[in-house]
Every structure is written in structure tokens, then in C-alpha cells.
Tab-separated table of C-alpha atoms in Angstrom:
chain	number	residue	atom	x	y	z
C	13	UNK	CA	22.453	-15.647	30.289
C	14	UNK	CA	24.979	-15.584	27.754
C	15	UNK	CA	23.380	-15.266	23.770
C	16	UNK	CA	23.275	-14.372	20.453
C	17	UNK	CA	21.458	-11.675	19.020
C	18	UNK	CA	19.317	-12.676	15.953
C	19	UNK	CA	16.823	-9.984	15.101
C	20	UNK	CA	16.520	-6.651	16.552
C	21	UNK	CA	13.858	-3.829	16.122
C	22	UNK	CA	11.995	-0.636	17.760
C	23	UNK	CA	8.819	0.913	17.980
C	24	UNK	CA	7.592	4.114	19.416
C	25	UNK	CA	5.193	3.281	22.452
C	26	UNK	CA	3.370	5.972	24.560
C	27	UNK	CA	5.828	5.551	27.589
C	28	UNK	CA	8.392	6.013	24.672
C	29	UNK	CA	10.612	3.950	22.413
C	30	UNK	CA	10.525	-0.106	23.376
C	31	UNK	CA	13.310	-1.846	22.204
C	32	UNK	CA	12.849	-5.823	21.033
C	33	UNK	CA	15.716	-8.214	20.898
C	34	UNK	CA	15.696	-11.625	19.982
C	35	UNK	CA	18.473	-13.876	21.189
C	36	UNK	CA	19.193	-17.268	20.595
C	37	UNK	CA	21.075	-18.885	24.445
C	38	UNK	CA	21.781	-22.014	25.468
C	39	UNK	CA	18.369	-22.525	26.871
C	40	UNK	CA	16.647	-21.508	24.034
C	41	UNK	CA	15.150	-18.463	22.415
C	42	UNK	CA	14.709	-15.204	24.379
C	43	UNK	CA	13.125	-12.503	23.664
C	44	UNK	CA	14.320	-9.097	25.537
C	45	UNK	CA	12.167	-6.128	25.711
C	46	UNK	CA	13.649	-2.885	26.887
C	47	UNK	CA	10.594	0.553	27.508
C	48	UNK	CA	11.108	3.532	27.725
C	49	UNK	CA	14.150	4.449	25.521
C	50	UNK	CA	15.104	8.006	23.493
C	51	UNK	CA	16.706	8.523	20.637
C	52	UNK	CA	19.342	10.951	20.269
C	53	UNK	CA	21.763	12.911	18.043
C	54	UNK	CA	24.618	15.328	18.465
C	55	UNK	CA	24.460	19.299	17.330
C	56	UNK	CA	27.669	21.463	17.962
C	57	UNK	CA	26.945	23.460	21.125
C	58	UNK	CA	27.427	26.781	19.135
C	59	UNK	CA	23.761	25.988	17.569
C	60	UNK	CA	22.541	24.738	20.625
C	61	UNK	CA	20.416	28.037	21.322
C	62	UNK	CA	18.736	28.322	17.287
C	63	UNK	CA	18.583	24.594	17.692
C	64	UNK	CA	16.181	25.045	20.297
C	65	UNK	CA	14.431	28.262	19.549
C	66	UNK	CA	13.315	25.637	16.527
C	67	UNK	CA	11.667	23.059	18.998
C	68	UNK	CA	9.635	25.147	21.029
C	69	UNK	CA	6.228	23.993	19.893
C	70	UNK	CA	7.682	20.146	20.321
C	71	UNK	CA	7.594	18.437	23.484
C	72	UNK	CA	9.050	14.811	24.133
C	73	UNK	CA	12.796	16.305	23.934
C	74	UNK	CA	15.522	17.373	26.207
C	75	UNK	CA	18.499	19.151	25.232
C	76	UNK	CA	22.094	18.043	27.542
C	77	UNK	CA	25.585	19.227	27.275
C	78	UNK	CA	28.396	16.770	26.740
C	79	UNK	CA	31.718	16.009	26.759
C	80	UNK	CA	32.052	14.981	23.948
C	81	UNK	CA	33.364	16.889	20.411
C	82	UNK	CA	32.975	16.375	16.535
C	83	UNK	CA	36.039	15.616	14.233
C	84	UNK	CA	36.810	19.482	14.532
C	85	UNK	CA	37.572	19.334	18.109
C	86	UNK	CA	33.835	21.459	18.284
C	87	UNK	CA	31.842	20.841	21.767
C	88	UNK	CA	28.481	18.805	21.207
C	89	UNK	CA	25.268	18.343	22.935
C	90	UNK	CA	22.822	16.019	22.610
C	91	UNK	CA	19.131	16.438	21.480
C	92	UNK	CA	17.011	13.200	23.376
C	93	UNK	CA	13.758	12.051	21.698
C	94	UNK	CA	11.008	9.893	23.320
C	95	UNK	CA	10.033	8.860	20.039
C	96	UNK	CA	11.622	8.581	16.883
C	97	UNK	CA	9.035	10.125	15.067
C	98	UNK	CA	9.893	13.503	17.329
C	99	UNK	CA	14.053	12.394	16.181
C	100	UNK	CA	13.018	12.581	12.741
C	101	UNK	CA	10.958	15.834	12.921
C	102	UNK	CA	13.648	17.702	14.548
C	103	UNK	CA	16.651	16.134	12.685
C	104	UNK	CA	14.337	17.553	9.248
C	105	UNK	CA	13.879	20.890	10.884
C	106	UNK	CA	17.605	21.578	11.752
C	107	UNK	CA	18.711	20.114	8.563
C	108	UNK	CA	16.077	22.610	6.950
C	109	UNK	CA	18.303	25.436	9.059
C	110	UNK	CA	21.568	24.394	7.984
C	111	UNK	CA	22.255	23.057	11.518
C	112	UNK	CA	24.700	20.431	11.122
C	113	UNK	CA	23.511	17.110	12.982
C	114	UNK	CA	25.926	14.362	13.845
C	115	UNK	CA	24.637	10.530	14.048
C	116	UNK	CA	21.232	10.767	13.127
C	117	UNK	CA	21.710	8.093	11.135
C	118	UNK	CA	21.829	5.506	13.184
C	119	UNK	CA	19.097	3.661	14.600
C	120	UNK	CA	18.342	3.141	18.053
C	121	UNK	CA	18.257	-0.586	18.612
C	122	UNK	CA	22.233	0.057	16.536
C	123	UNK	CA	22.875	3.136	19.480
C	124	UNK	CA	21.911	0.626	22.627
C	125	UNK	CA	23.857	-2.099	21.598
C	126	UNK	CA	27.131	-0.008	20.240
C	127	UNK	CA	26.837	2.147	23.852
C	128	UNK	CA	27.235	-1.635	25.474
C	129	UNK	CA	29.919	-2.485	23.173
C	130	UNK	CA	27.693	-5.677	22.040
C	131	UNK	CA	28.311	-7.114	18.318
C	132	UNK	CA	26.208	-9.582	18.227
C	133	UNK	CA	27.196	-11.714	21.605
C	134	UNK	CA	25.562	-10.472	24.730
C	135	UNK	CA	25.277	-11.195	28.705
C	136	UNK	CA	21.848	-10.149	30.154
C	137	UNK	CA	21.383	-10.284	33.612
C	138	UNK	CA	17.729	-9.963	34.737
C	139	UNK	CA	14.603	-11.409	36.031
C	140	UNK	CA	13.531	-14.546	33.274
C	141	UNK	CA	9.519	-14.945	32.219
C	142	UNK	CA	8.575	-18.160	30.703
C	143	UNK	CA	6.113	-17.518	27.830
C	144	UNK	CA	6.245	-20.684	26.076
C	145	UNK	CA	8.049	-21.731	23.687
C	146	UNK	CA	10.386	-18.930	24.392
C	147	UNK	CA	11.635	-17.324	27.572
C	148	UNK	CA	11.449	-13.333	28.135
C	149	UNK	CA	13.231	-10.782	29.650
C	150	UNK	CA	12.195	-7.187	30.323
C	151	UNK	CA	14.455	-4.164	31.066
C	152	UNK	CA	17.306	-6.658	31.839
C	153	UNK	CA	21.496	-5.154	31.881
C	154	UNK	CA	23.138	-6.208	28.784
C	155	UNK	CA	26.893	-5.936	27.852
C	156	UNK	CA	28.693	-7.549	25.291
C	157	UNK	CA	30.760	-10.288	25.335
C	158	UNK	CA	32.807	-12.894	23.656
C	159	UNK	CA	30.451	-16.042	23.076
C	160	UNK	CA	30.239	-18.313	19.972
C	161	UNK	CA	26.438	-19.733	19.702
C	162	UNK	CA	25.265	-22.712	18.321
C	163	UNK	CA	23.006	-21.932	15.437
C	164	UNK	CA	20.073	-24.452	13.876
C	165	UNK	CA	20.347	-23.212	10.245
C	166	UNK	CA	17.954	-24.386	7.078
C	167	UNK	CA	18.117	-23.573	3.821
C	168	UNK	CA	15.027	-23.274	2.083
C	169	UNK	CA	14.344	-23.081	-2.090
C	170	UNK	CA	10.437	-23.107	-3.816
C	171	UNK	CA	9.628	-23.918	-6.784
C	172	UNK	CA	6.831	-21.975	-8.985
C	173	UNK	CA	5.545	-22.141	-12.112
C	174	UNK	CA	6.844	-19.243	-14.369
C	175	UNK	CA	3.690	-17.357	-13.293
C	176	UNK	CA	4.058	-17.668	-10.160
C	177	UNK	CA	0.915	-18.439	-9.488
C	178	UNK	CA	1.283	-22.199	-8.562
C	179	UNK	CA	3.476	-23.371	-5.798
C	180	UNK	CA	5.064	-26.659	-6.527
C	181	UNK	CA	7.350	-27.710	-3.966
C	182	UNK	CA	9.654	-26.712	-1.241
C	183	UNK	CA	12.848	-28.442	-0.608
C	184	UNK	CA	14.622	-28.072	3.035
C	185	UNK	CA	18.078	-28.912	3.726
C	186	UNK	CA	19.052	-28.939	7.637
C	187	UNK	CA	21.730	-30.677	10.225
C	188	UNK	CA	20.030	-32.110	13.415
C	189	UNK	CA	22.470	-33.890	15.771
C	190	UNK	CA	25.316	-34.794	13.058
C	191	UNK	CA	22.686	-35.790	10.887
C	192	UNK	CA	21.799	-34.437	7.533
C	193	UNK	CA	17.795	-33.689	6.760
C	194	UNK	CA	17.089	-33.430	3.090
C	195	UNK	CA	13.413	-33.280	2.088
C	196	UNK	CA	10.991	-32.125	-0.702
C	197	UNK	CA	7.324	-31.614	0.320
C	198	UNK	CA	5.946	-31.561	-3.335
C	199	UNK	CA	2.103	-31.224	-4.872
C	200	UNK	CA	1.246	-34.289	-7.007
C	201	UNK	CA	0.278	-38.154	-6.382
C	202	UNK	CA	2.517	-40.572	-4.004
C	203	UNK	CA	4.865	-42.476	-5.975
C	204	UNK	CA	6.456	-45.175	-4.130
C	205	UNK	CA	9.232	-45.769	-6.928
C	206	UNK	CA	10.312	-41.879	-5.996
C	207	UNK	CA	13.332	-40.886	-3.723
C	208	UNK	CA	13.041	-41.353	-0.207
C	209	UNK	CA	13.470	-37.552	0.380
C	210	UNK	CA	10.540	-36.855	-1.664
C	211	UNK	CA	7.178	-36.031	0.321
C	212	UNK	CA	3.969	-35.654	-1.546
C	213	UNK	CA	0.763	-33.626	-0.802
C	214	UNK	CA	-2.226	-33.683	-2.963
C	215	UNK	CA	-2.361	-29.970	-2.516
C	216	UNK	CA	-1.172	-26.949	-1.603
C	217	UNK	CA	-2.632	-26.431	1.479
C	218	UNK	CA	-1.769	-29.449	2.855
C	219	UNK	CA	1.749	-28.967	1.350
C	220	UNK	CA	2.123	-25.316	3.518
C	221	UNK	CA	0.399	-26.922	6.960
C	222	UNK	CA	2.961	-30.121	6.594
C	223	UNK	CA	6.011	-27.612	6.022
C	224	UNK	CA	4.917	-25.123	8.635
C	225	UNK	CA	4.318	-28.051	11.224
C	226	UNK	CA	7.825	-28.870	10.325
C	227	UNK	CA	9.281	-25.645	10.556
C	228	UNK	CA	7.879	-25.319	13.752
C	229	UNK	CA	9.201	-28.220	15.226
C	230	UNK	CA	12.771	-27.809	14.127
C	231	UNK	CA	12.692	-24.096	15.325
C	232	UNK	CA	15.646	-22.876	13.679
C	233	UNK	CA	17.458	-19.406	14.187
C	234	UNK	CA	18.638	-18.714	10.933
C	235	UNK	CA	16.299	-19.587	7.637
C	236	UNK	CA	19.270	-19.354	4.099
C	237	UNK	CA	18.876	-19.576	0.779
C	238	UNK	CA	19.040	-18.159	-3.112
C	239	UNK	CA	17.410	-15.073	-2.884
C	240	UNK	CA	15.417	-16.644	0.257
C	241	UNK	CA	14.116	-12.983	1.375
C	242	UNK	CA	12.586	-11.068	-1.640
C	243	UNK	CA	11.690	-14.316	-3.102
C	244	UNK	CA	10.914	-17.381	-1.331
C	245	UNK	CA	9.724	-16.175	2.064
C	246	UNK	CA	7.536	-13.415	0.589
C	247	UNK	CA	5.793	-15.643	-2.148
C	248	UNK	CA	5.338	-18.173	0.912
């Protein structure tokens, strides 16, 4: 399957670090689980030994050589976490012991998919789940790839009162097969001498099920807007 990746996050598991990927393909949304990842950063192989004289009362590491080397031509090895609560701890500690640690700051889900060489476009090959209304994939190989996706993109935009307190509207603005969708699901009486794009609710309640039920239907991949994160999604 060839996609696009639209959200991606971790979380430390017991079998280790599980990897989630959201991708928006051709036949819809996918979600893409990989288990049973480690996080890792570099340390010059002349601290190698203090490095790990320092982790002896940790478990969920391992310590391997490389061929690799730091901007001084220096020999590094890598320090592999099962968890990136064990990555942090460690990357504190040696930081603590003026051990120098290269690349701890970047995440994992940002180290799988720069390892592939994936920007944003992907091929996964793998077995695919259906878990309605999205498909699944677990563990499958991913690489990246040239493809250009077709997005469904809304913009959203509330209005309050100056409170914020009182939710008065929500206006949507969307493209669905060459045609334009403007709308504005508003709290207050039906007025039949008002705008065709004007939808009213005489609550709202009933204004948040009728835009949710909306929002679900369209299923878009991208949500845009002024200030649509800190603002409008959280008050929502």
C-alpha cells in the first residue's frame, strides 16, 4: 500500500516501545502498529566502559559497537533502550557525568522513519486487518517513497462569547468532489429569511452532536484553521 503519513506517536508497552502510525492510502485510513521497538543514542566508544559502569543497576539496555563516528572522526556505540523512560534515565545519568551523548534528541517514531528514509510518503507491505472504518496493519516493512496523496481538508473557526463560556457557532469550509461545502451550525431560532449556509440548533448540544455527526461522515485527514489547535479544538 502506498500512503501518507498523518499522525505519528509512541508509547512504552511491557514487550517494549509500540510505535503508531496513521496513514491516509488510497483505500482509506490505516493505522500501522509496530511492538517491540528500542530507543537508542550514540556515546563515543572511549566512554563506553564509565558509560556502563553507570547502568549497572538498569536493565532493559544493551550496549553495541558501530561503525559509525561523530563529527570528530571519534568511533561511537550505541546504547538500546526498551523503553524510553530507561533512554531518558540513562541519557540524564551520562549527561550528569559529562559523557557526551549524540542524538538523544530525537524521538523514536522520528528515528524509524529517518532509518527508512520515509518523509512523509511510505510503502508498507504486510498482512491488512479490517477494523472498521479503518484498515490496520501490524509489524508491516515500510520504506519511503515518492507518492503525492489526496488529502480531504476542512477548515474549522468557533465563535464564543468573550467569556468563553458560551459556544455560538461553528462554521466549516470543505471541497467534496469539485464542490465547495460552506456551512454554519449556529445556536438560536430557525430563520427562513437567513442564508442558505446557515444551520440552526436550539442548543448547544444539539449544535456539537449535528457537527460531530458531520465530521464523522466527511472523515477528513487534515482539520485547518486560525489558531485551530490551542483554540478551537481544545475549547470544543
Amino acid at each position: 500500500l502506498l500512503g501518507f503519513i498523518l499522525t505519528r506517536h509512541w508509547q512504552d508497552r511491557r514487550s517494549g516501545m509500540e510505535l503508531v502510525l496513521w496513514l491516509s492510502t488510497e483505500h482509506g485510513p490505516l493505522k500501522v502498529l509496530i511492538d517491540k521497538q528500542e530507543s537508542v543514542f550514540f556515546v563515543a566508544q572511549v566512554d563506553v566502559s564509565k558509560a556502563q559502569e553507570l547502568l549497572v543497576s538498569e536493565s532493559a539496555w544493551r550496549c553495541r559497537d558501530l561503525e559509525l563516528r561523530d563529527f570528530s572522526g571519534n568511533s561511537v556505540s550505541g546504547f538500546y533502550f526498551s523503553s524510553q523512560r530507561a533512554f531518558y534515565r540513562a541519557r540524564d545519568l551520562f549527561t550528569a557525568h559529562q559523557i557526551t551523548v549524540y542524538e538523544a534528541d530525537i524521538g523514536p517514531s522520528n528515528r524509524f522513519l529517518m532509518e527508512r528514509f520515509a518523509r512523509g510518503s511510505v510503502r508498507v507491505r504486510g498482512l491488512v486487518k479490517e477494523a472498521a472504518p479503518y484498515q490496520r496493519m501490524e509489524n508491516p516493512a515500510l520504506t519511503g517513497v515518492e507518492y503525492a496523496p489526496q488529502l480531504k481538508v476542512i477548515s474549522v473557526d468557533i465563535e464564543t462569547a468573550i467569556d468563553r463560556v458560551e459556544l455560538f457557532s461553528i462554521g466549516i469550509y470543505a471541497e467534496q468532489n469539485g464542490e465547495i461545502i460552506e456551512r454554519v451550525l449556529m445556536v438560536g431560532l430557525n430563520d427562513d429569511r437567513a442564508a442558505e449556509y446557515l444551520h440552526f440548533y436550539p442548543d448547544e448540544k444539539s449544535l456539537l452532536v449535528a457537527f460531530l455527526s458531520w465530521l464523522n461522515d466527511y472523515d477528513p485527514d487534515v482539520i485547518i484553521g486560525w489558531n485551530v489547535i490551542n483554540f478551537d479544538m481544545r475549547y470544543l
